[in-house]
Amino acid sequence: MQNRTDTTRTIGEHGIPEPTLRRLPAYCQVLRRLAGRGLKQVSCTRIGRELGFDPTQVRKDLALAGAVGRPKVGYCTEELYRTLENFLGWNNVEEAVLVGVGHLGTALLGYTPFDRYGVRIVAAFDSDPEKLGPHAHGVQVFPQTRLPELLRRMKLRIGILTVPAEAAQSVCDLMTANGVIAIWNFAPIALSVPANVIVQNEDLFATLGVLSSKLAAALRTGS
Amino acid sequence: MQNRTDTTRTIGEHGIPEPTLRRLPAYCQVLRRLAGRGLKQVSCTRIGRELGFDPTQVRKDLALAGAVGRPKVGYCTEELYRTLENFLGWNNVEEAVLVGVGHLGTALLGYTPFDRYGVRIVAAFDSDPEKLGPHAHGVQVFPQTRLPELLRRMKLRIGILTVPAEAAQSVCDLMTANGVIAIWNFAPIALSVPANVIVQNEDLFATLGVLSSKLAAALRTGS
DNA sequence: AGTTTCTCGATAGATTTTTCTCGATAATGG
DNA sequence: CCATTATCGAGAAAAATCTATCGAGAAACT
């Protein structure tokens, strides 16, 4: 419902609602924190209190991810964490490619702890010769012409798309033609992809929009 | 519904649904692009096609933001863009402070075009003395002890919170006690704030979670 | 001038998502 | 050993969100 593709059926559709999937990473982070504090058992109430979510909602989300708890006790913290991590596929890190070393791409390259979230960026590409060479964080930036070759050779399956919207579709096509089956798209545009490719759109400014519109409204009304 | 606070009523609640607010930034970006291509008039159908959204949904969103169109013609691209920009408060840039110059904070500091989105980071803070000094992108990193003083002096109203979850509430308290009324919170934890403060939580890994869980599911099922 | 086509705006319907309620279960404290 | 309390799990109710339909207006074409 979020991504329009040119296909009738979408891949990767385990019947789990998207809002639930979006919350799972937050649960993981909370669990890691609580486990670090030595908490052996944890309840939905507790998790909900940490994040400001309804306990029932937490319970349902966890159930959908395959977690089972015990009445009165809750869940074993460690076990629950591993269940979620496994469900998200974050237990074995996938190598990924990033295309578009602009402001956003650079920021992402600089964000090293991605491998805690199932992804490691192993190569970057840009069409601007100025950007080429080794990046600050040990990732090499290659010319975009070499994208197909290296995608094939390294057998990368995840692509991170941080190019301008105008270039997004063509880069996307290059990716899917060379083995990429999951695309994290930061460009504000709908991508057309083959039926077996998963696209997830990200808009970094979505929440900033919410914040600033509320602030603007508050400033208009109040002081 | 997203942020639990210790108050009964939340500030900044113009009755507009949150999903709509989250989409407005994307519309802005599309409009900027289309305007750049010289498109004078634009329809909901067109915008929807660009982003993969339902035209009716686009129309409803735009109407809520106060835009009015004309049958058969659509909207004047420039005017619509200004309407949205104004609604989001992105026409006059607010100065903001960032606390927590870790991986994420550094990445955000490096992302300069924030001022196109209504925000300019003018000062950063960290509790680690190692991090102090001028940052690569011209923003000074101050010791956290000076946060209250500088917040007051510079009259900053937006705070960006990129500290670990453990420290989030105390930094948040410092912010709100010194004039901050809007907080963009990247820590996976619910913040308690006074009634007149707006909190917006951001989870960067939410969509990555969706992507990787779908990928993991597809890999389990398919090849 | 009339017909066609495209689009907005509003309303109604369908779907999804969240929240509530209840019974069952297991630990704790008297 | 029984009462109490906290919790899960499941199903129902409520709320929010998305999608479809329809009429009216306005441009373009015949």
Coordinates of C-alpha atoms (C1' of nucleotides) in Angstrom, one line a residue, chain D residues 5-27:
Chain D
dT5 C1' -2.2 -9.9 41.9
dA6 C1' 0.1 -9.6 37.6
dT7 C1' 0.3 -11.2 33.1
dC8 C1' -0.6 -13.6 28.6
dG9 C1' -3.7 -14.7 24.9
dA10 C1' -7.8 -14.3 22.3
dG11 C1' -11.8 -12.1 20.7
dA12 C1' -14.8 -8.0 20.4
dA13 C1' -15.4 -3.2 20.1
dA14 C1' -13.9 1.3 18.8
dA15 C1' -11.2 4.5 16.3
dA16 C1' -8.5 5.9 12.7
dT17 C1' -7.2 5.6 8.1
dC18 C1' -7.6 4.6 3.4
dT19 C1' -10.3 3.8 -0.9
dA20 C1' -14.2 4.3 -3.9
dT21 C1' -18.1 6.9 -5.7
dC22 C1' -20.5 10.8 -7.4
dG23 C1' -21.7 15.5 -8.7
dA24 C1' -20.0 19.9 -10.3
dG25 C1' -16.8 23.0 -12.6
dA26 C1' -13.6 24.1 -16.1
dA27 C1' -10.7 23.5 -20.0

